[in-house]
Amino acid sequence: MKDLPPFAQHFILHWGEMGTKWGINRTVAQIHALLFISDRPLHAEEICDQLGVARSNVSNSLKELQNWGIVKVVHLPADRRDHFESIQDVYELFRVIAAERKKREIDPTLARLRDCANEAGTTDNPADTHAKEKLESLLSFFELVSDFYTKMDRLPTKSAIQAIRMGDKIAKSIGALMK
Amino acid sequence: MKDLPPFAQHFILHWGEMGTKWGINRTVAQIHALLFISDRPLHAEEICDQLGVARSNVSNSLKELQNWGIVKVVHLPADRRDHFESIQDVYELFRVIAAERKKREIDPTLARLRDCANEAGTTDNPADTHAKEKLESLLSFFELVSDFYTKMDRLPTKSAIQAIRMGDKIAKSIGALMK
DNA sequence: CGAATATTTCTGTCTTTACAGAAATATAGA
DNA sequence: TCTATATTTCTGTAAAGACAGAAATATTCG
């Protein structure tokens, strides 16, 4: 990591730690951090050198980032090597990440909760009835969150930012809006 | 898990898997799932029996859940054993989880990003300037998210639900609200 | 086609995390 | 205080994940 200024190193290391806390491989997160702050696409070898990790690790991690849809391959003139760049707009970045997590985790959970609720069906056992109701409340919640995400995802970046920024005013206006 | 109806078993197992994808220990997530759907507080031994995990594992996991603030100890009359119950309201549950993640992860990241931005200070290297700007845009984003969370957290459950539910209408009203 | 270079896949090792069982400690009533 | 019971901490093992280096494969240019 010798070539990077200290502040960049600190950021990349912290981002790696953050990743692990959210179920993302440390190296994957570090590579993404590096690409995010880079002012040009990097090839795999450069990433190895900067982060001091094995070539194979970089290869697999880059594939993972491409699967997430937040890193793309680009080619530079007169250079046959793949170069990689991250989504640069931070709002777009998190929108894509959120979309992917929804697809991978929220949607399957919704499906599973629906299955469980159906399985529960009619039961006379009071404990089971209670469990079924808890599952249904969880399901409602996930449906709500899922719908909200879909609505926000359709907004252009600027509107989305404003929607977030207006959070408190919006809350106060709920009554009026509902009429 | 013999005593539990199949739908409850399926839910608990799925919840455990979900946990691992979000950086939460499988057993911790399973125990929470069990407590969430239970219609009464359970003691540690019951949790062992139901999930088939070691007593020590249950002990540590329960402590973890208490640290998160989503499980509380209660005592029943004429029973000296600790009994455990989860927050039952699903919105409250996720509110508490979000608050804890903010405290543990978002706030430290904000602090770190500010440090990095300061460290970056004045630099004449164009690549470093670019990196610094990327860090600052990330910082703005996290500040926005953090503020939004604080606003939502202060809303009573009902208003928060409505705010989420009204997402699309709110978006359309942003222009009007801003005047 | 063949050589050089780039990339991916495979294999084994190392590290970390999860976890069971035992031991130690604490607590409450007799 | 002593005994029974509940709880936590400790220790070793097992499983999972991360990762390096080597091998295999693919690509491009001469």
Short mmCIF file of C-alpha atoms (C1' of nucleotides) in Angstrom, two decimals:
data_model
loop_
_atom_site.label_atom_id
_atom_site.label_comp_id
_atom_site.label_asym_id
_atom_site.label_seq_id
_atom_site.Cartn_x
_atom_site.Cartn_y
_atom_site.Cartn_z
CA MET A 1 0.00 0.00 0.00
CA LYS A 2 3.14 2.07 -0.22
CA ASP A 3 2.02 4.28 -3.09
CA LEU A 4 -1.15 5.46 -1.42
CA PRO A 5 -1.27 8.54 0.79
CA PRO A 6 -1.94 7.69 4.44
CA PHE A 7 -5.49 9.00 4.45
CA ALA A 8 -6.36 6.70 1.56
CA GLN A 9 -4.79 3.75 3.35
CA HIS A 10 -6.79 4.48 6.48
CA PHE A 11 -9.97 4.72 4.52
CA ILE A 12 -9.39 1.46 2.66
CA LEU A 13 -8.57 -0.41 5.85
CA HIS A 14 -11.63 0.94 7.63
CA TRP A 15 -13.85 0.12 4.69
CA GLY A 16 -12.55 -3.43 4.80
CA GLU A 17 -13.48 -3.72 8.47
CA MET A 18 -16.93 -2.27 7.81
CA GLY A 19 -17.44 -4.83 5.08
CA THR A 20 -16.82 -7.73 7.42
CA LYS A 21 -19.47 -6.39 9.79
CA TRP A 22 -22.02 -6.45 6.98
CA GLY A 23 -21.18 -9.86 5.63
CA ILE A 24 -18.82 -8.67 2.91
CA ASN A 25 -15.36 -10.16 2.49
CA ARG A 26 -12.62 -7.84 3.72
CA THR A 27 -10.56 -7.98 0.53
CA VAL A 28 -13.64 -7.42 -1.60
CA ALA A 29 -14.48 -4.30 0.39
CA GLN A 30 -10.89 -3.04 0.27
CA ILE A 31 -10.65 -3.46 -3.47
CA HIS A 32 -13.89 -1.62 -3.86
CA ALA A 33 -12.67 1.21 -1.64
CA LEU A 34 -9.52 1.49 -3.72
CA LEU A 35 -11.42 1.60 -6.99
CA PHE A 36 -13.92 4.06 -5.58
CA ILE A 37 -11.30 6.66 -4.69
CA SER A 38 -9.13 6.02 -7.73
CA ASP A 39 -9.21 8.67 -10.42
CA ARG A 40 -8.74 6.08 -13.16
CA PRO A 41 -9.52 2.42 -13.83
CA LEU A 42 -6.94 0.03 -12.41
CA HIS A 43 -5.83 -3.37 -13.66
CA ALA A 44 -5.57 -6.41 -11.42
CA GLU A 45 -1.82 -6.23 -11.00
CA GLU A 46 -1.99 -2.66 -9.73
CA ILE A 47 -4.59 -3.71 -7.19
CA CYS A 48 -2.32 -6.53 -5.99
CA ASP A 49 0.54 -4.14 -5.54
CA GLN A 50 -1.48 -1.50 -3.76
CA LEU A 51 -3.22 -3.84 -1.33
CA GLY A 52 -0.58 -6.53 -1.05
CA VAL A 53 -2.93 -9.45 -1.68
CA ALA A 54 -2.54 -12.42 -4.02
CA ARG A 55 -3.43 -12.16 -7.66
CA SER A 56 -6.00 -14.93 -7.36
CA ASN A 57 -7.66 -13.20 -4.48
CA VAL A 58 -7.96 -10.03 -6.53
CA SER A 59 -9.35 -11.98 -9.44
CA ASN A 60 -12.08 -13.61 -7.38
CA SER A 61 -12.89 -10.44 -5.50
CA LEU A 62 -13.25 -8.46 -8.72
CA LYS A 63 -15.63 -11.06 -10.04
CA GLU A 64 -17.63 -10.76 -6.84
CA LEU A 65 -17.80 -6.97 -7.22
CA GLN A 66 -18.96 -7.38 -10.79
CA ASN A 67 -21.67 -9.77 -9.63
CA TRP A 68 -22.82 -7.08 -7.24
CA GLY A 69 -22.92 -4.72 -10.20
CA ILE A 70 -20.78 -2.02 -8.61
CA VAL A 71 -17.59 -2.60 -10.60
CA LYS A 72 -17.26 -2.75 -14.36
CA VAL A 73 -14.52 -3.83 -16.72
CA VAL A 74 -13.18 -1.20 -19.10
CA HIS A 75 -10.43 -1.30 -21.68
CA LEU A 76 -7.85 1.34 -22.37
CA PRO A 77 -6.39 1.93 -25.82
CA ALA A 78 -3.22 -0.04 -26.55
CA ASP A 79 -3.53 -2.12 -23.38
CA ARG A 80 -4.90 -5.62 -23.50
CA ARG A 81 -5.34 -5.93 -19.76
CA ASP A 82 -8.75 -5.62 -18.16
CA HIS A 83 -9.13 -2.47 -16.16
CA PHE A 84 -11.72 -2.05 -13.46
CA GLU A 85 -13.67 0.93 -12.24
CA SER A 86 -16.28 1.40 -9.53
CA ILE A 87 -19.53 3.25 -9.83
CA GLN A 88 -18.44 6.75 -8.94
CA ASP A 89 -21.69 8.35 -7.81
CA VAL A 90 -22.17 7.48 -4.16
CA TYR A 91 -25.98 7.54 -4.28
CA GLU A 92 -26.04 5.35 -7.34
CA LEU A 93 -23.57 3.06 -5.60
CA PHE A 94 -25.76 2.47 -2.58
CA ARG A 95 -28.83 2.22 -4.73
CA VAL A 96 -27.26 -0.65 -6.64
CA ILE A 97 -26.07 -2.34 -3.46
CA ALA A 98 -29.51 -2.01 -1.91
CA ALA A 99 -31.13 -3.42 -5.04
CA GLU A 100 -28.85 -6.41 -4.97
CA ARG A 101 -29.40 -7.08 -1.28
CA LYS A 102 -33.12 -6.84 -1.84
CA LYS A 103 -32.93 -9.35 -4.66
CA ARG A 104 -30.67 -11.76 -2.80
CA GLU A 105 -32.01 -11.50 0.71
CA ILE A 106 -35.23 -9.56 1.18
CA ASP A 107 -37.17 -11.13 -1.68
CA PRO A 108 -36.29 -14.72 -0.71
CA THR A 109 -37.21 -13.90 2.88
CA LEU A 110 -40.57 -12.57 1.76
CA ALA A 111 -41.17 -15.77 -0.17
CA ARG A 112 -40.14 -17.88 2.77
CA LEU A 113 -42.33 -15.96 5.20
CA ARG A 114 -45.29 -16.42 2.90
CA ASP A 115 -44.58 -20.15 2.72
CA CYS A 116 -44.35 -20.37 6.49
CA ALA A 117 -47.58 -18.43 6.94
CA ASN A 118 -49.32 -20.80 4.53
CA GLU A 119 -47.81 -23.84 6.21
CA ALA A 120 -49.12 -22.55 9.52
CA GLY A 121 -52.57 -22.58 7.96
CA THR A 122 -55.21 -23.46 10.49
CA THR A 123 -54.00 -24.61 13.84
CA ASP A 124 -55.89 -24.99 17.09
CA ASN A 125 -52.83 -24.83 19.30
CA PRO A 126 -52.78 -21.35 20.87
CA ALA A 127 -48.97 -21.19 20.89
CA ASP A 128 -48.92 -21.96 17.16
CA THR A 129 -51.58 -19.34 16.49
CA HIS A 130 -49.42 -16.81 18.26
CA ALA A 131 -46.35 -17.83 16.28
CA LYS A 132 -48.32 -17.56 13.08
CA GLU A 133 -49.42 -14.05 13.94
CA LYS A 134 -45.85 -13.01 14.67
CA LEU A 135 -44.76 -14.35 11.32
CA GLU A 136 -47.52 -12.44 9.62
CA SER A 137 -46.54 -9.19 11.28
CA LEU A 138 -42.98 -9.76 10.18
CA LEU A 139 -44.20 -10.44 6.68
CA SER A 140 -46.21 -7.20 6.61
CA PHE A 141 -43.16 -5.32 7.72
CA PHE A 142 -40.96 -6.80 5.01
CA GLU A 143 -43.60 -6.11 2.40
CA LEU A 144 -43.72 -2.50 3.52
CA VAL A 145 -39.95 -2.14 3.39
CA SER A 146 -39.80 -3.87 0.04
CA ASP A 147 -42.44 -1.57 -1.47
CA PHE A 148 -40.75 1.48 -0.04
CA TYR A 149 -37.48 0.43 -1.55
CA THR A 150 -39.09 -0.03 -4.95
CA LYS A 151 -40.59 3.44 -4.80
CA MET A 152 -37.32 5.06 -3.81
CA ASP A 153 -35.41 3.08 -6.40
CA ARG A 154 -37.51 4.56 -9.17
CA LEU A 155 -36.73 8.13 -8.11
CA PRO A 156 -33.87 9.93 -9.82
CA THR A 157 -30.90 10.51 -7.55
CA LYS A 158 -31.67 14.15 -6.90
CA SER A 159 -35.24 13.51 -5.80
CA ALA A 160 -34.17 10.63 -3.63
CA ILE A 161 -31.64 12.81 -1.86
CA GLN A 162 -34.24 15.47 -1.30
CA ALA A 163 -36.73 12.93 -0.02
CA ILE A 164 -34.21 11.80 2.56
CA ARG A 165 -33.26 15.35 3.41
CA MET A 166 -36.90 16.31 3.90
CA GLY A 167 -37.50 13.43 6.29
CA ASP A 168 -38.72 15.48 9.24
CA LYS A 169 -40.87 17.85 7.24
CA ILE A 170 -42.40 14.91 5.47
CA ALA A 171 -43.25 13.29 8.76
CA LYS A 172 -45.05 16.43 9.89
CA SER A 173 -46.95 16.57 6.64
CA ILE A 174 -48.17 13.00 6.67
CA GLY A 175 -51.58 13.98 7.94
CA ALA A 176 -52.05 16.54 5.21
CA LEU A 177 -50.78 14.24 2.48
CA MET A 178 -53.18 11.48 3.43
CA LYS A 179 -56.29 13.54 2.88
CA MET B 1 -36.51 -28.72 17.53
CA LYS B 2 -38.96 -31.57 17.91
CA ASP B 3 -41.58 -29.62 19.85
CA LEU B 4 -41.92 -26.86 17.29
CA PRO B 5 -44.41 -27.04 14.42
CA PRO B 6 -42.70 -27.36 11.01
CA PHE B 7 -43.48 -23.82 9.91
CA ALA B 8 -41.78 -22.46 13.03
CA GLN B 9 -38.75 -24.65 12.41
CA HIS B 10 -38.51 -23.44 8.83
CA PHE B 11 -38.75 -19.85 9.94
CA ILE B 12 -36.07 -20.22 12.61
CA LEU B 13 -33.68 -21.94 10.22
CA HIS B 14 -34.20 -19.30 7.55
CA TRP B 15 -33.75 -16.50 10.05
CA GLY B 16 -30.46 -18.08 11.09
CA GLU B 17 -29.26 -18.09 7.49
CA MET B 18 -30.34 -14.48 7.01
CA GLY B 19 -28.39 -13.52 10.09
CA THR B 20 -25.16 -14.91 8.70
CA LYS B 21 -25.58 -12.81 5.55
CA TRP B 22 -25.82 -9.68 7.67
CA GLY B 23 -22.93 -10.41 9.96
CA ILE B 24 -24.96 -11.95 12.76
CA ASN B 25 -24.08 -15.31 14.26
CA ARG B 26 -26.42 -18.08 13.15
CA THR B 27 -27.24 -19.31 16.65
CA VAL B 28 -27.84 -15.75 17.87
CA ALA B 29 -30.31 -15.19 15.05
CA GLN B 30 -32.03 -18.53 15.64
CA ILE B 31 -32.48 -17.87 19.33
CA HIS B 32 -33.91 -14.50 18.55
CA ALA B 33 -36.33 -16.01 16.02
CA LEU B 34 -37.47 -18.52 18.61
CA LEU B 35 -38.04 -15.87 21.26
CA PHE B 36 -39.79 -13.60 18.79
CA ILE B 37 -42.44 -16.15 17.88
CA SER B 38 -42.78 -17.56 21.37
CA ASP B 39 -45.91 -16.62 23.26
CA ARG B 40 -44.08 -16.62 26.59
CA PRO B 41 -40.58 -15.99 27.95
CA LEU B 42 -38.29 -19.02 27.75
CA HIS B 43 -35.43 -20.04 29.98
CA ALA B 44 -32.03 -21.07 28.67
CA GLU B 45 -32.63 -24.79 29.07
CA GLU B 46 -35.76 -24.65 26.95
CA ILE B 47 -33.85 -22.84 24.23
CA CYS B 48 -31.17 -25.55 24.30
CA ASP B 49 -33.77 -28.25 23.90
CA GLN B 50 -35.66 -26.51 21.14
CA LEU B 51 -32.64 -25.61 19.04
CA GLY B 52 -30.33 -28.43 20.01
CA VAL B 53 -27.32 -26.24 20.80
CA ALA B 54 -25.02 -26.28 23.81
CA ARG B 55 -25.95 -24.51 26.99
CA SER B 56 -22.85 -22.34 26.84
CA ASN B 57 -23.66 -21.29 23.33
CA VAL B 58 -27.14 -20.24 24.41
CA SER B 59 -25.71 -18.34 27.34
CA ASN B 60 -23.32 -16.34 25.19
CA SER B 61 -25.86 -15.76 22.46
CA LEU B 62 -28.43 -14.47 24.94
CA LYS B 63 -25.89 -12.05 26.30
CA GLU B 64 -25.23 -10.87 22.76
CA LEU B 65 -28.94 -10.33 22.16
CA GLN B 66 -29.18 -8.38 25.39
CA ASN B 67 -26.26 -6.21 24.29
CA TRP B 68 -28.18 -5.47 21.13
CA GLY B 69 -31.09 -4.47 23.32
CA ILE B 70 -33.64 -6.72 21.63
CA VAL B 71 -33.94 -9.36 24.34
CA LYS B 72 -34.67 -8.77 28.01
CA VAL B 73 -34.49 -10.94 31.11
CA VAL B 74 -37.72 -11.44 33.00
CA HIS B 75 -38.53 -13.48 36.08
CA LEU B 76 -41.58 -15.58 36.68
CA PRO B 77 -43.07 -16.11 40.13
CA ALA B 78 -41.71 -19.14 41.98
CA ASP B 79 -38.99 -19.77 39.41
CA ARG B 80 -35.46 -18.63 40.02
CA ARG B 81 -34.30 -19.18 36.49
CA ASP B 82 -33.82 -16.26 34.15
CA HIS B 83 -36.40 -16.17 31.42
CA PHE B 84 -35.88 -14.31 28.18
CA GLU B 85 -38.23 -12.48 25.90
CA SER B 86 -37.75 -10.57 22.66
CA ILE B 87 -39.16 -7.22 21.76
CA GLN B 88 -42.50 -8.21 20.32
CA ASP B 89 -43.37 -5.23 18.14
CA VAL B 90 -41.66 -5.71 14.80
CA TYR B 91 -41.23 -1.99 14.05
CA GLU B 92 -39.79 -1.37 17.47
CA LEU B 93 -37.53 -4.35 16.93
CA PHE B 94 -36.01 -3.03 13.74
CA ARG B 95 -35.83 0.44 15.16
CA VAL B 96 -33.67 -0.83 18.00
CA ILE B 97 -31.51 -2.89 15.67
CA ALA B 98 -31.02 0.09 13.37
CA ALA B 99 -30.13 2.31 16.32
CA GLU B 100 -27.53 -0.15 17.48
CA ARG B 101 -25.99 -0.58 14.04
CA LYS B 102 -25.85 3.18 13.69
CA LYS B 103 -24.07 3.48 17.00
CA ARG B 104 -21.65 0.66 16.31
CA GLU B 105 -20.95 1.13 12.64
CA ILE B 106 -22.29 4.27 11.02
CA ASP B 107 -21.14 6.72 13.68
CA PRO B 108 -17.59 5.36 13.84
CA THR B 109 -17.46 5.42 10.05
CA LEU B 110 -18.55 9.04 10.05
CA ALA B 111 -15.80 9.85 12.53
CA ARG B 112 -13.25 7.97 10.49
CA LEU B 113 -14.27 9.64 7.25
CA ARG B 114 -13.94 13.04 8.89
CA ASP B 115 -10.48 12.09 10.12
CA CYS B 116 -9.46 10.94 6.67
CA ALA B 117 -10.81 14.10 5.07
CA ASN B 118 -8.82 16.17 7.54
CA GLU B 119 -5.71 14.08 7.02
CA ALA B 120 -6.06 14.64 3.30
CA GLY B 121 -5.88 18.38 4.01
CA THR B 122 -4.12 20.22 1.27
CA THR B 123 -2.45 18.15 -1.37
CA ASP B 124 -1.12 19.14 -4.75
CA ASN B 125 -1.20 15.65 -6.21
CA PRO B 126 -4.22 15.50 -8.54
CA ALA B 127 -4.90 11.82 -7.76
CA ASP B 128 -4.97 12.62 -4.05
CA THR B 129 -7.29 15.56 -4.61
CA HIS B 130 -9.64 13.26 -6.44
CA ALA B 131 -9.50 10.68 -3.65
CA LYS B 132 -10.18 13.39 -1.11
CA GLU B 133 -13.25 14.52 -3.01
CA LYS B 134 -14.57 10.98 -3.19
CA LEU B 135 -14.16 10.64 0.55
CA GLU B 136 -16.01 13.86 1.10
CA SER B 137 -18.91 12.78 -1.07
CA LEU B 138 -19.09 9.56 0.89
CA LEU B 139 -19.02 11.54 4.10
CA SER B 140 -21.91 13.75 2.94
CA PHE B 141 -23.90 10.67 2.10
CA PHE B 142 -23.35 9.09 5.48
CA GLU B 143 -24.24 12.34 7.21
CA LEU B 144 -27.45 12.46 5.24
CA VAL B 145 -28.34 8.88 6.09
CA SER B 146 -27.44 9.42 9.71
CA ASP B 147 -29.64 12.51 9.99
CA PHE B 148 -32.49 10.76 8.27
CA TYR B 149 -32.25 7.89 10.67
CA THR B 150 -32.34 10.25 13.65
CA LYS B 151 -35.46 11.93 12.31
CA MET B 152 -37.24 8.66 11.69
CA ASP B 153 -36.17 7.30 15.04
CA ARG B 154 -37.91 10.14 16.82
CA LEU B 155 -41.24 9.41 15.13
CA PRO B 156 -43.73 7.21 16.94
CA THR B 157 -44.18 3.81 15.31
CA LYS B 158 -47.45 4.68 13.62
CA SER B 159 -46.12 7.81 11.97
CA ALA B 160 -43.00 6.02 10.85
CA ILE B 161 -45.06 3.30 9.20
CA GLN B 162 -47.15 5.89 7.46
CA ALA B 163 -44.08 7.78 6.33
CA ILE B 164 -42.74 4.62 4.72
CA ARG B 165 -46.11 3.78 3.25
CA MET B 166 -46.44 7.25 1.75
CA GLY B 167 -43.04 7.04 0.07
CA ASP B 168 -44.18 7.62 -3.49
CA LYS B 169 -46.65 10.37 -2.71
CA ILE B 170 -44.03 12.08 -0.61
CA ALA B 171 -41.59 11.96 -3.48
CA LYS B 172 -44.12 13.64 -5.76
CA SER B 173 -44.72 16.30 -3.16
CA ILE B 174 -41.11 17.21 -2.56
CA GLY B 175 -41.30 20.23 -4.80
CA ALA B 176 -44.35 21.58 -3.00
CA LEU B 177 -42.91 20.88 0.43
CA MET B 178 -39.73 22.74 -0.33
CA LYS B 179 -41.44 26.02 -1.04
"C1'" DC C 1 0.85 -21.27 -35.26
"C1'" DG C 2 3.73 -20.12 -31.39
"C1'" DA C 3 5.29 -17.10 -27.82
"C1'" DA C 4 4.16 -13.85 -24.50
"C1'" DT C 5 1.02 -12.13 -21.47
"C1'" DA C 6 -3.33 -12.02 -18.99
"C1'" DT C 7 -6.78 -14.41 -16.35
"C1'" DT C 8 -9.10 -18.01 -13.92
"C1'" DT C 9 -9.35 -22.23 -11.43
"C1'" DC C 10 -7.49 -25.46 -8.32
"C1'" DT C 11 -5.27 -27.08 -4.08
"C1'" DG C 12 -3.48 -26.83 0.33
"C1'" DT C 13 -2.59 -23.94 4.35
"C1'" DC C 14 -3.64 -20.69 7.64
"C1'" DT C 15 -6.74 -17.90 10.36
"C1'" DT C 16 -10.88 -17.04 12.29
"C1'" DT C 17 -15.13 -18.16 14.12
"C1'" DA C 18 -18.44 -21.29 16.11
"C1'" DC C 19 -19.36 -24.32 19.36
"C1'" DA C 20 -19.54 -28.32 22.81
"C1'" DG C 21 -18.32 -29.98 27.26
"C1'" DA C 22 -16.10 -29.23 31.49
"C1'" DA C 23 -14.88 -26.41 35.14
"C1'" DA C 24 -15.66 -22.52 37.90
"C1'" DT C 25 -18.55 -19.24 39.84
"C1'" DA C 26 -22.63 -17.25 41.54
"C1'" DT C 27 -27.28 -17.33 43.70
"C1'" DA C 28 -31.09 -18.65 46.42
"C1'" DG C 29 -33.35 -21.08 49.60
"C1'" DA C 30 -33.07 -24.66 53.54
"C1'" DT D 1 -23.55 -21.94 56.17
"C1'" DC D 2 -24.50 -25.71 53.22
"C1'" DT D 3 -26.66 -27.64 49.29
"C1'" DA D 4 -29.00 -27.53 45.11
"C1'" DT D 5 -29.55 -25.18 41.05
"C1'" DA D 6 -28.56 -21.69 37.70
"C1'" DT D 7 -25.18 -19.24 34.99
"C1'" DT D 8 -20.87 -17.92 33.09
"C1'" DT D 9 -16.21 -18.62 31.74
"C1'" DC D 10 -12.66 -21.51 30.07
"C1'" DT D 11 -10.49 -24.80 26.94
"C1'" DG D 12 -10.03 -27.67 23.16
"C1'" DT D 13 -11.96 -29.14 18.75
"C1'" DA D 14 -14.36 -28.72 14.55
"C1'" DA D 15 -16.02 -26.20 10.73
"C1'" DA D 16 -15.88 -22.32 7.69
"C1'" DG D 17 -13.77 -18.75 5.33
"C1'" DA D 18 -9.88 -16.36 3.51
"C1'" DC D 19 -6.09 -16.50 0.95
"C1'" DA D 20 -1.43 -17.60 -1.41
"C1'" DG D 21 0.93 -20.02 -4.88
"C1'" DA D 22 0.82 -23.15 -8.57
"C1'" DA D 23 -1.29 -24.99 -12.44
"C1'" DA D 24 -4.31 -24.61 -16.18
"C1'" DT D 25 -6.66 -21.98 -19.49
"C1'" DA D 26 -7.52 -18.28 -22.46
"C1'" DT D 27 -6.24 -14.28 -25.31
"C1'" DT D 28 -3.64 -11.44 -28.34
"C1'" DC D 29 -0.08 -10.24 -31.24
"C1'" DG D 30 3.92 -11.33 -34.06
#
